[in-house]
XYZ file of C-alpha atoms in Angstrom:
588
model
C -1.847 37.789 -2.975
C -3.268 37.022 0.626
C -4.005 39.869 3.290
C -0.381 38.897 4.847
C 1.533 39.199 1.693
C -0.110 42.101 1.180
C 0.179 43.872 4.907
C 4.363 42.584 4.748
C 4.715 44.625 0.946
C 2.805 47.330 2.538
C 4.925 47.538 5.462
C 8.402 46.919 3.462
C 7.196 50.048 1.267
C 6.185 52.377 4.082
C 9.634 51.512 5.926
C 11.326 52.479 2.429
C 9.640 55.681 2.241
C 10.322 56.539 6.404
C 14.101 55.937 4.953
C 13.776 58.414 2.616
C 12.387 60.902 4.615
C 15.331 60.577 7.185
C 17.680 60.687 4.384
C 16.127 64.233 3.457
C 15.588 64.963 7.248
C 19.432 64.424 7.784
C 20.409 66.899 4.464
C 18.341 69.485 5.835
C 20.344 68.951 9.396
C 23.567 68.483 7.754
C 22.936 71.713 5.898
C 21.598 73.770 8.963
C 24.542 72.674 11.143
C 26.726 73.850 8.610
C 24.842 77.117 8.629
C 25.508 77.289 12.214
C 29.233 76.531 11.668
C 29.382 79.421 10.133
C 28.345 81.471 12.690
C 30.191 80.067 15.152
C 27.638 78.020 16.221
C 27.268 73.965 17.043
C 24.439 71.503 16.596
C 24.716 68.326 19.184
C 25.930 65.317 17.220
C 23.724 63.182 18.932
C 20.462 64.298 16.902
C 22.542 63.036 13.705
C 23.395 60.018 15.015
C 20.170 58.960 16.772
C 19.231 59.865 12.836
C 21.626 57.062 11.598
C 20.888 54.791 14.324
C 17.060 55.039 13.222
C 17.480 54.557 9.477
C 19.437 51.015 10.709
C 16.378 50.098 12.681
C 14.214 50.663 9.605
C 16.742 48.842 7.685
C 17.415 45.800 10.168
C 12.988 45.978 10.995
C 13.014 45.544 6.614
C 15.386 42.942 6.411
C 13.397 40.977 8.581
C 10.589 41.122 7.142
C 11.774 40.017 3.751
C 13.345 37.372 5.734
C 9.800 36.393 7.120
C 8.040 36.576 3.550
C 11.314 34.410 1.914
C 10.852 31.958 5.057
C 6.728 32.125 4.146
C 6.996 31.658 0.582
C 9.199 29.182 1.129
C 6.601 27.415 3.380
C 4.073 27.423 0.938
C 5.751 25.870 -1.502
C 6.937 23.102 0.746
C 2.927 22.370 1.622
C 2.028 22.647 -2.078
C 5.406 20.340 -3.105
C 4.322 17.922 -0.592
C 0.633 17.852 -1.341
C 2.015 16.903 -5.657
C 4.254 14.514 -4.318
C 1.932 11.990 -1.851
C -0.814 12.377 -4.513
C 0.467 11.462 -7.355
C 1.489 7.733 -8.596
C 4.229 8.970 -11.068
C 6.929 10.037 -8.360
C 9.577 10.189 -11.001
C 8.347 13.436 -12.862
C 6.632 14.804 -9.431
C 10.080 14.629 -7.808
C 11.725 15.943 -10.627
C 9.484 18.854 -10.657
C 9.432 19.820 -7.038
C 13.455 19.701 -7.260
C 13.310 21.925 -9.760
C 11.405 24.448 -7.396
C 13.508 23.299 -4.471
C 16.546 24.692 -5.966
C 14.953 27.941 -6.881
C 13.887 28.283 -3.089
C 17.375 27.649 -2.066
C 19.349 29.587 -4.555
C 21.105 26.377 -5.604
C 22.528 25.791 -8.639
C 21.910 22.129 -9.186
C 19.945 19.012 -7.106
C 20.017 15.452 -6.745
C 18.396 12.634 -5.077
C 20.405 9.560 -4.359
C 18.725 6.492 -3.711
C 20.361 2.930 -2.030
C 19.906 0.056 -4.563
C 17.773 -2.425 -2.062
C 19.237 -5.280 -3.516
C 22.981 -4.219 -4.503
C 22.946 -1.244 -1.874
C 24.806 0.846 -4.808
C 24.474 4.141 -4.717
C 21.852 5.625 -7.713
C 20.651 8.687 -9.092
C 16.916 8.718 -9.095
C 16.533 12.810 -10.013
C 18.583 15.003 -11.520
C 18.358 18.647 -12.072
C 20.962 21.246 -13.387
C 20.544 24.905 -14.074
C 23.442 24.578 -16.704
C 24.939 28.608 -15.378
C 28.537 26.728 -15.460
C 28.839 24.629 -18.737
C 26.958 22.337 -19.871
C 24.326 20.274 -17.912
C 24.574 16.740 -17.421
C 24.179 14.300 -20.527
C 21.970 11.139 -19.812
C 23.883 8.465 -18.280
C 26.699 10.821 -17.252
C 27.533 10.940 -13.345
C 27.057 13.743 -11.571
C 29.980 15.768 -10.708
C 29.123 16.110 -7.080
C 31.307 15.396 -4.053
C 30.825 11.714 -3.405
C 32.453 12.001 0.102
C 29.862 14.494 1.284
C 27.301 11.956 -0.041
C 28.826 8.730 1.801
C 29.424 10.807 4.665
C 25.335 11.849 5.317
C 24.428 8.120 4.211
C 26.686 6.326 6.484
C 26.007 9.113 9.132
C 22.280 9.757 8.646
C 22.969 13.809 9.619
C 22.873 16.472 7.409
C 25.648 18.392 6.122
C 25.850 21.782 5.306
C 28.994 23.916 3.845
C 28.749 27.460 3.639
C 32.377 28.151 1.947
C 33.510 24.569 0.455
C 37.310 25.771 0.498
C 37.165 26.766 3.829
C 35.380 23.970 5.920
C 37.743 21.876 7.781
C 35.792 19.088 7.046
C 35.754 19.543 3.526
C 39.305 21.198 3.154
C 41.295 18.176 1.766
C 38.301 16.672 -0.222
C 39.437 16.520 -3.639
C 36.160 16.403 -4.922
C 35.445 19.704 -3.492
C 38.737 21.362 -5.262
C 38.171 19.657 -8.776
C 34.393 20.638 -9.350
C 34.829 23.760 -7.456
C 31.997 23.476 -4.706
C 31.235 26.183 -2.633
C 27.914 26.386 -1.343
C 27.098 22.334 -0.349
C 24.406 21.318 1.561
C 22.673 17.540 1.573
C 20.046 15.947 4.094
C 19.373 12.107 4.248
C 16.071 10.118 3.124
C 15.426 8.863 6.221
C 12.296 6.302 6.073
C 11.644 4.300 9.614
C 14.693 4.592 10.914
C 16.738 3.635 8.165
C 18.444 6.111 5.714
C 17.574 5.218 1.806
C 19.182 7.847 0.134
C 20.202 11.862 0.386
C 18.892 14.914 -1.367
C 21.977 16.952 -2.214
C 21.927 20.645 -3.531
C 25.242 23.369 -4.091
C 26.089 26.317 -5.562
C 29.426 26.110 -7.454
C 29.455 30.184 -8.166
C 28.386 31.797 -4.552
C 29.938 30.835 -0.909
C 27.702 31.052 2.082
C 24.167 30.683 -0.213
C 22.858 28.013 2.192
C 21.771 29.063 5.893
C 19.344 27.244 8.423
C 16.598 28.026 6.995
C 17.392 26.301 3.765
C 18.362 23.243 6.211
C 15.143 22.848 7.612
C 13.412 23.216 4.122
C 15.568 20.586 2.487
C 15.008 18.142 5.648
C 10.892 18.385 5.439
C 11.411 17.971 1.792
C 13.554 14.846 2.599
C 11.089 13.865 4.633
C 8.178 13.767 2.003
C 10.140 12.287 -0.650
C 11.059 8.886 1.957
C 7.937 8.429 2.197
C 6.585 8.954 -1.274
C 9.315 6.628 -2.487
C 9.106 4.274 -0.055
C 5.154 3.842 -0.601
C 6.625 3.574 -4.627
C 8.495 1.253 -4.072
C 5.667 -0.621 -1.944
C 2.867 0.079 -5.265
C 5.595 -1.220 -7.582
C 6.083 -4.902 -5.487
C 2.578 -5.090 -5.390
C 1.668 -4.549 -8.683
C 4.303 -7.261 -9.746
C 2.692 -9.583 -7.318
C -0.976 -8.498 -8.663
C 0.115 -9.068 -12.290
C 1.716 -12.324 -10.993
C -1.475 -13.749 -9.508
C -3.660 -12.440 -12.108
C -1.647 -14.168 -14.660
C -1.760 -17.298 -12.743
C -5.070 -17.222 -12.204
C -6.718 -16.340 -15.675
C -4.354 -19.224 -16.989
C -6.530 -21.362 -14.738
C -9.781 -19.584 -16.012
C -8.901 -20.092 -19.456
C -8.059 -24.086 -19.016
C -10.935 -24.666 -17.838
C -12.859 -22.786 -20.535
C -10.784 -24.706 -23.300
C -10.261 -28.317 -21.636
C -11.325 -30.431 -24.273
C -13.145 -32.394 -21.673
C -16.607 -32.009 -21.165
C -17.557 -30.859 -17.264
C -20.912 -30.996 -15.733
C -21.125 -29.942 -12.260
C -24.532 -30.944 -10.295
C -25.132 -29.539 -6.825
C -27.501 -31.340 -4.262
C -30.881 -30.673 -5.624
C -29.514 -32.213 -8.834
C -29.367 -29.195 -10.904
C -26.566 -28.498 -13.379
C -24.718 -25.111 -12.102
C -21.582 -26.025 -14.638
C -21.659 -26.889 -18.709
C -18.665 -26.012 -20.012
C -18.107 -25.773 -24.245
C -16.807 -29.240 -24.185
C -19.523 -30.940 -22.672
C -22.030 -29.086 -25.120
C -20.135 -29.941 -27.962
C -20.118 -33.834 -27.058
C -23.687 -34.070 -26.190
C -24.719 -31.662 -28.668
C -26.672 -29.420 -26.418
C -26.526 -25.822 -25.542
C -25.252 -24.699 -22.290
C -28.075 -22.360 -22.070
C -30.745 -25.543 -21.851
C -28.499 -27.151 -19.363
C -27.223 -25.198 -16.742
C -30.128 -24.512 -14.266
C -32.389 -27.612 -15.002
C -32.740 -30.653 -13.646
C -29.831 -33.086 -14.735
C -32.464 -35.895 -15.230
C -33.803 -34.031 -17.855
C -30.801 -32.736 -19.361
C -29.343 -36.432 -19.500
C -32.442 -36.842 -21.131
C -32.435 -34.684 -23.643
C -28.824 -35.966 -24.416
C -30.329 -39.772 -24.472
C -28.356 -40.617 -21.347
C -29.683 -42.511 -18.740
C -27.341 -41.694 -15.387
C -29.417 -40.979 -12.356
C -28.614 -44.460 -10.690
C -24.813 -43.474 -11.108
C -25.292 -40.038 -9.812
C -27.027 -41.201 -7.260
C -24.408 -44.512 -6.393
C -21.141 -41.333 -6.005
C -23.819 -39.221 -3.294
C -24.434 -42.556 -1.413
C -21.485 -43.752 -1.372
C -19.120 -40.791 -1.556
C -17.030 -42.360 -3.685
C -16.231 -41.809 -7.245
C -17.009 -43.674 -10.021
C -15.655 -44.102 -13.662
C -18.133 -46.270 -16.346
C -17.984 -46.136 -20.299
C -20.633 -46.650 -22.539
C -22.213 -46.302 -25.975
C -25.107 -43.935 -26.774
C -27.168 -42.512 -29.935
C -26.536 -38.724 -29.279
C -29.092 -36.681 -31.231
C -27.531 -35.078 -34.156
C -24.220 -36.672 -33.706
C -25.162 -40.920 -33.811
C -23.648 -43.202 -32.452
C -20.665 -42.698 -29.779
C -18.638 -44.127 -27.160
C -18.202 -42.054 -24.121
C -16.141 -42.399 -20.709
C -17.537 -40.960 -17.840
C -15.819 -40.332 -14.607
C -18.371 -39.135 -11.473
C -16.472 -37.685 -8.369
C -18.714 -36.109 -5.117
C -17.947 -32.424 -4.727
C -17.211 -31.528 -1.254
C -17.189 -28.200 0.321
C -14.306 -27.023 2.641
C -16.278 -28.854 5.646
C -15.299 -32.033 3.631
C -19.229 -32.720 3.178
C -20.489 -33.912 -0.509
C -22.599 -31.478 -2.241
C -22.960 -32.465 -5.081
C -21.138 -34.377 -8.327
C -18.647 -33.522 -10.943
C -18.884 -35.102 -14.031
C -15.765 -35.779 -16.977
C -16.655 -37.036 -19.849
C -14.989 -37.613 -23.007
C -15.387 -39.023 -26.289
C -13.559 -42.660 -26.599
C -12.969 -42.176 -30.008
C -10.726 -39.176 -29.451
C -8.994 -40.161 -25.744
C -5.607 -39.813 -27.132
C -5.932 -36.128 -28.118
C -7.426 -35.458 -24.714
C -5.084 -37.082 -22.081
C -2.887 -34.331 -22.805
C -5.246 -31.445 -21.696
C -6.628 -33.887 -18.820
C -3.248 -34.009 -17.482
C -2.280 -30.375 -17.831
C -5.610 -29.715 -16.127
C -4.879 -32.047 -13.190
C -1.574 -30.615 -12.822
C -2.597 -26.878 -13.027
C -5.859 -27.048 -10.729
C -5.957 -27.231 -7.433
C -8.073 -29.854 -5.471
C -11.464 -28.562 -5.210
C -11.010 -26.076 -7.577
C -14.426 -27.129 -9.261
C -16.320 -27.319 -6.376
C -15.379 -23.705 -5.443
C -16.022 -22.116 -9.135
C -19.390 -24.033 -9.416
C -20.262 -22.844 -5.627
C -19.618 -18.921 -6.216
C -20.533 -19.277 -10.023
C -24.181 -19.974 -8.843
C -24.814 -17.031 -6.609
C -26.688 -14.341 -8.258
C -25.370 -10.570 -9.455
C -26.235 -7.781 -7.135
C -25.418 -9.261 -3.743
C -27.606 -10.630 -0.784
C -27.961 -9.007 2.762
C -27.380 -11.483 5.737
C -25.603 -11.032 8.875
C -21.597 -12.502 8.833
C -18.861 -12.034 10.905
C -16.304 -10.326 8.888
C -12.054 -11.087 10.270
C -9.411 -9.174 9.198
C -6.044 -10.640 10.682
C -2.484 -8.363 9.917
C -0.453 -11.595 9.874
C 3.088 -9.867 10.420
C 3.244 -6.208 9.773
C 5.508 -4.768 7.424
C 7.527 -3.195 10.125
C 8.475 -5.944 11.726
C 9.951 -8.169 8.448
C 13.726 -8.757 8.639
C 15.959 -6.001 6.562
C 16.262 -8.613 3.359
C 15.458 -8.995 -0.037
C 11.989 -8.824 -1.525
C 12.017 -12.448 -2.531
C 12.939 -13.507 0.857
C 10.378 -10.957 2.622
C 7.310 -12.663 -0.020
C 9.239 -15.991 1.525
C 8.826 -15.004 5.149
C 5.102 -13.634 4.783
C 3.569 -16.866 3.344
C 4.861 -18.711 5.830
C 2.367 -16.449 8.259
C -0.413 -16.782 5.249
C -0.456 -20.053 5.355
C -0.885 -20.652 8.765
C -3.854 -17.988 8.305
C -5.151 -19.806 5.654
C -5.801 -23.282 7.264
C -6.977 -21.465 10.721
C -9.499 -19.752 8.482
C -10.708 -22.773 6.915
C -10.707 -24.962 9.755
C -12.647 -22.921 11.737
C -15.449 -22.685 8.205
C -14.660 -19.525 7.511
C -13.651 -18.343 3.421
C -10.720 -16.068 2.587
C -12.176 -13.278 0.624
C -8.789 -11.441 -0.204
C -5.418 -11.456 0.640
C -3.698 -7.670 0.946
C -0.240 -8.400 1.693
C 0.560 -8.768 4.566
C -2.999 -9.042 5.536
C -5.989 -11.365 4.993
C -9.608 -11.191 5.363
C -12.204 -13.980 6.202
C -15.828 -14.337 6.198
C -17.361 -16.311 8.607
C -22.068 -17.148 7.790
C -22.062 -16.359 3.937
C -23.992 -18.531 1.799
C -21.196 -20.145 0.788
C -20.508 -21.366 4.404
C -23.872 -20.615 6.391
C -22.800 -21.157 10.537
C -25.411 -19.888 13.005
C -21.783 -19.525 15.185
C -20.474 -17.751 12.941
C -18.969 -15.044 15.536
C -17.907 -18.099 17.827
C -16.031 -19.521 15.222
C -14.389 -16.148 14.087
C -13.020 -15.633 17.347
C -11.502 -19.693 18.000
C -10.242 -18.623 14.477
C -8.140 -15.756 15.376
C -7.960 -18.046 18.976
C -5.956 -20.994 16.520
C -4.054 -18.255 14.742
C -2.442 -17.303 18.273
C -1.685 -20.804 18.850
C -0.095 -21.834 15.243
C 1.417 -18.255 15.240
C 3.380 -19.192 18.597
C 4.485 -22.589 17.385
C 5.875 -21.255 14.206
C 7.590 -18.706 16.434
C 9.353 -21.614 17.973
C 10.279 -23.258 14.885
C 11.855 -20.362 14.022
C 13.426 -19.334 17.067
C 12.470 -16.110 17.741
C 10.623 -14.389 20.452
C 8.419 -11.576 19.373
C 7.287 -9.432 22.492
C 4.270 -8.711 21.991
C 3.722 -11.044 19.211
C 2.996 -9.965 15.219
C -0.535 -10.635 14.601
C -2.863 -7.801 14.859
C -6.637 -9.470 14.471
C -9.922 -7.291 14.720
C -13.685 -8.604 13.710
C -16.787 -7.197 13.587
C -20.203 -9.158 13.486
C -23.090 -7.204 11.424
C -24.757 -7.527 8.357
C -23.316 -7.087 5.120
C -24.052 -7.193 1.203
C -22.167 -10.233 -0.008
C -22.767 -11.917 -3.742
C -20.521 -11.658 -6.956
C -19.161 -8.604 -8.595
C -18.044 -7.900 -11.842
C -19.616 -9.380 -15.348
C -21.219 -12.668 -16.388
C -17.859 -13.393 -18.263
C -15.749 -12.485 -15.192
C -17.063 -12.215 -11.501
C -15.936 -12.269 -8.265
C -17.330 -12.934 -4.810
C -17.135 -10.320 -2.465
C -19.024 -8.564 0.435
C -19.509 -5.383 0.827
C -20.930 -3.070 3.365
C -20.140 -0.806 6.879
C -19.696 -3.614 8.603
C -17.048 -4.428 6.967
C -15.924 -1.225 7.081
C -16.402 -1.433 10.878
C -13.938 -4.568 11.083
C -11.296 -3.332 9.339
C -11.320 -0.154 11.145
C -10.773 -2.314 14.667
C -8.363 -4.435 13.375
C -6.120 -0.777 12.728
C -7.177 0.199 16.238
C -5.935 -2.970 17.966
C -2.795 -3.510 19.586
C 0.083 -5.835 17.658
C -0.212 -9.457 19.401
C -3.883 -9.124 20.106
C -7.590 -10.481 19.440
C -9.818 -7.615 19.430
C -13.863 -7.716 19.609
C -16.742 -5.591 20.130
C -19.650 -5.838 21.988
C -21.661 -6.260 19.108
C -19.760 -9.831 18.421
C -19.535 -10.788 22.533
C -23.090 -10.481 22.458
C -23.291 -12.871 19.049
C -21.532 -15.584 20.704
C -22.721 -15.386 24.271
C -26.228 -15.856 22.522
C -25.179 -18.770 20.161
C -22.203 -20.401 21.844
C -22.520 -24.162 22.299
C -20.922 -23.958 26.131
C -17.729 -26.045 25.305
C -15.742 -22.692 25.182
C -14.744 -20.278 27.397
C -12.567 -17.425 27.033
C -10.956 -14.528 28.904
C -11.931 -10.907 27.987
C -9.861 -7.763 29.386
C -11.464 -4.746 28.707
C -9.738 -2.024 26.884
C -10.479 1.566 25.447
C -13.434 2.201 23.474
C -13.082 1.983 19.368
C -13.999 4.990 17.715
C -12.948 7.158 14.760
C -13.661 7.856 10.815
C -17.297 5.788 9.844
C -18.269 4.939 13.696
C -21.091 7.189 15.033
C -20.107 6.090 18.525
C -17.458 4.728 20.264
C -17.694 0.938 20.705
C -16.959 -1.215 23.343
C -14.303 -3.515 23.172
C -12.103 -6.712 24.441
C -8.872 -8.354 24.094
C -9.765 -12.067 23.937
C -7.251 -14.793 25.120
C -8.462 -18.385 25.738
C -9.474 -19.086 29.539
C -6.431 -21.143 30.910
């Protein structure tokens, strides 16, 4: 018990004995004025009625402070409900449990929440909870027997409702609802999340009239206000986990094709090193990958009894591929026939980097057009260029200064009121555009997060000594694309959607994860830092620091100029200091 639960007891008890005492004060009174009756004698009423009128200020000063400690307790609880419910990923049984102490803070008899079907805008009954005091409680599956008027009425009207007599209320008097499941206490508050109502909480009292007062109101509506939210952000972790799953799937499908393509692969970068050997390729040339991959392809080629360095060195010349058969005495396998097909692997600046090599055994071409095909069909172009690329760089990371983008392509607030398909519809049509701005401008996409992407500009995988120049005519090109698509669709966003921060700093960047499964990723407070002013920048803005002004006014070529306003410093959670910073437009 705290010190004010136990100073309001204290109080409530010493108020109950001062009663006491005037209730023994007044018998004493009553006694000696009937004494004094007897003698003839009179005492002045008004000593027993400022008596009375005393013991109802003790009584009214009592009643308020129980009112106080119900009003406190119920306070409390709402903090501690609320805390349960935005922690916790299972809002089903969190909700159901917090009802359950919601209708013992209100005295109700049984609870509800009603949630709008997003797709069929039904009406459906996410909790339930019944106390069971009259008949039975509700089987599963059953409907509620609650006043669906009452319901409609707070959903279409988004106000609460509250009945204290059911029979009585005007507004309730000729629902039949009200008559045939014999309400009397009612009261129900919408879900209201962003302006739009999803659903009601309903609670009443079918044995007591008048159960439900303000205070009760204002409990249920900060309750209602908790449970939006936690279902809305539900509903949010549920779509994008099915999207998650949905690219995961897609993607180890990929992984796993190119792990079982019957195909050999043999990926050489620029120094003529072998960075891919996949089972395949070991199997037809009878080597392990574990000689292969890291050495010298001359030697490996050698080892094989394959003489190709003037046809590597024909598809890096010429950038062009090339496709040759020929016969070979394999070590350990004799005689075969093999087709080779040599292609240049280009990075995302279109610039050869090395050479991909498909080979397969002649003998067996008819089993393995099949899984060629499928392979061609499932992977994108340059999909080998980009695994052998981040394949090669080491576990553990690398330090190096990058410009780090994060770009809020249309926030979720301002999609259209539709269905989830056609909301995933609208928002890679904005991801797109991102997408070829960021690789235009160099730069590699290092995640998408909805509605947001992030890009790294300077990473080994694209080393730029502009690196912050070409960040910013990145988010520059966004603005641009951004507007055109606005006119294709014919609408006119003021101030536009995109919300794009950057930061320029150094960061940890390199693969995490195992050497069966690995991802490339940086990591560090700089990124940190440019996430944190992309949330502090305005929607339909480019916002940099000084930090990345001073990048590019050291390392810009000249052929760019650009327009800087000036706005209010960038600080908050991670940032030691606030930091300068601009909204960037291009100079007209």
């Amino acid at each position: 018990m705290s010190e004010a639960q136990a100073a309001a007891t204290n109080l409530i008890a010493e108020l109950r004995q001062l009663e006491e005492q005037l209730d023994e004060v007044r018998k004493t009174l009553e006694a000696q004025r009937e004494q004094l009756r007897r003698r003839r004698l009179a005492m002045p009423a008004a000593i027993i009625n400022n008596l009375e009128m005393l013991k109802q200020d003790f009584k009214r000063l009592e009643n308020n402070v129980l009112e106080e400690q119900t009003e406190l307790r119920q306070l409390r609880a709402l903090s501690e409900m609320s805390t349960r419910i935005t922690n916790s990923l299972n809002v089903d049984t969190v909700l159901g449990e917090t009802m359950e102490l919601v209708i013992v803070l209100t005295n109700a008899e049984r609870g509800y929440i009603v949630l709008s079907n997003e797709e069929t805008g039904e009406l459906e009954f996410r909790i339930s909870s019944e106390s069971g005091l009259m008949g039975r409680a509700m089987e599963s599956g059953d409907r509620p027997q609650i006043s669906m008027t009452v319901v409609n009425e707070v959903m279409s009207t988004g106000a609460p409702l509250l009945a204290d007599n059911a029979y009585q209320d005007e507004r309730l008097s000729e629902n039949q609802s009200i008559i045939n499941f014999t309400l009397r206490s009612v009261l129900c508050v919408p879900l209201r999340y962003k302006d739009r109502v999803t659903g009601v909480v309903y609670v009443d009292n079918r044995l007591v009239a008048g159960i439900f007062t303000e205070r009760e109101l204002k409990l249920m509506m900060a309750f209602a206000n908790t449970a939006a939210v936690a279902i809305a952000n539900a509903r949010m972790y549920m779509r994008a986990e099915q999207i998650l799953a949905e690219i995961t799937q897609v993607k180890e499908l990929m992984d796993n094709i190119f792990s079982s393509v019957g195909s050999g692969i043999i990926a050489i970068d620029s120094n003529d090193l072998v960075h891919t050997f996949n089972r395949a390729a070991g199997e037809i040339l009878d080597l392990r990958p574990e000689v292969a991959v890291g050495f010298d392809v001359a030697q490996v080629m050698k080892n094989a009894a394959l003489e190709l360095e003037d046809h590597l060195a024909h598809v890096k010349q010429n950038d062009a591929d090339h496709s040759l058969e020929l016969s070979a005495e394999l070590p350990g396998r004799g005689q075969v026939a093999l087709a080779l097909s040599l292609s240049p692997l280009k990075d995302s600046n279109d610039m050869t980097q090395g050479v991909a090599m498909v080979m397969d055994d002649v003998t067996h071409l008819h089993e393995h057009e099949t899984t060629i095909n499928a392979m061609k069909r499932i992977l994108p172009e340059g999909m080998v260029d980009q695994i052998n690329e981040i394949a090669n760089i080491e576990m553990g990371g690398l330090r190096r200064e990058v410009t780090c983008l994060f770009a809020n392509v249309r926030p979720w607030v301002t999609l259209p009121d539709v269905a989830p398909s056609e909301k995933l519809r609208i928002l890679n049509q904005y991801q797109a555009i991102a997408t070829a701005c960021i690789h235009e401008c160099g730069g590699i996409i290092d995640k998408y997060m909805g509605n947001e992407v992030m890009a790294l500009f300077n990473t080994q995988l694209n080393p730029d000594a502009r690196h912050a120049q070409m960040a910013l005519e990145c988010g520059l090109l966004m603005r641009e694309r951004f507007v055109d698509l606005y006119r294709e669709m014919n609408i006119n966003p003021d101030p536009h959607y995109y919300i794009i921060g950057m930061f320029t700093g150094v960061a940890t960047l390199g693969n995490v994860g195992s050497f069966q499964r690995r991802e490339f990723t940086a990591l560090g407070n700089s990124i940190n830092t440019a996430k944190r002013i992309q949330e502090n920048a305005a929607r339909g803005t480019i916002t940099i620091v000084q930090q990345t002004l001073d990048h590019i006014l050291a390392n810009q070529d000249g052929g760019c100029s650009y327009d800087l306003r000036p706005r209010d410093p960038i600080s908050g959670k991670g940032l030691s200091v606030a930091m300068p910073a601009y909204e960037v437009s291009r100079s007209a």
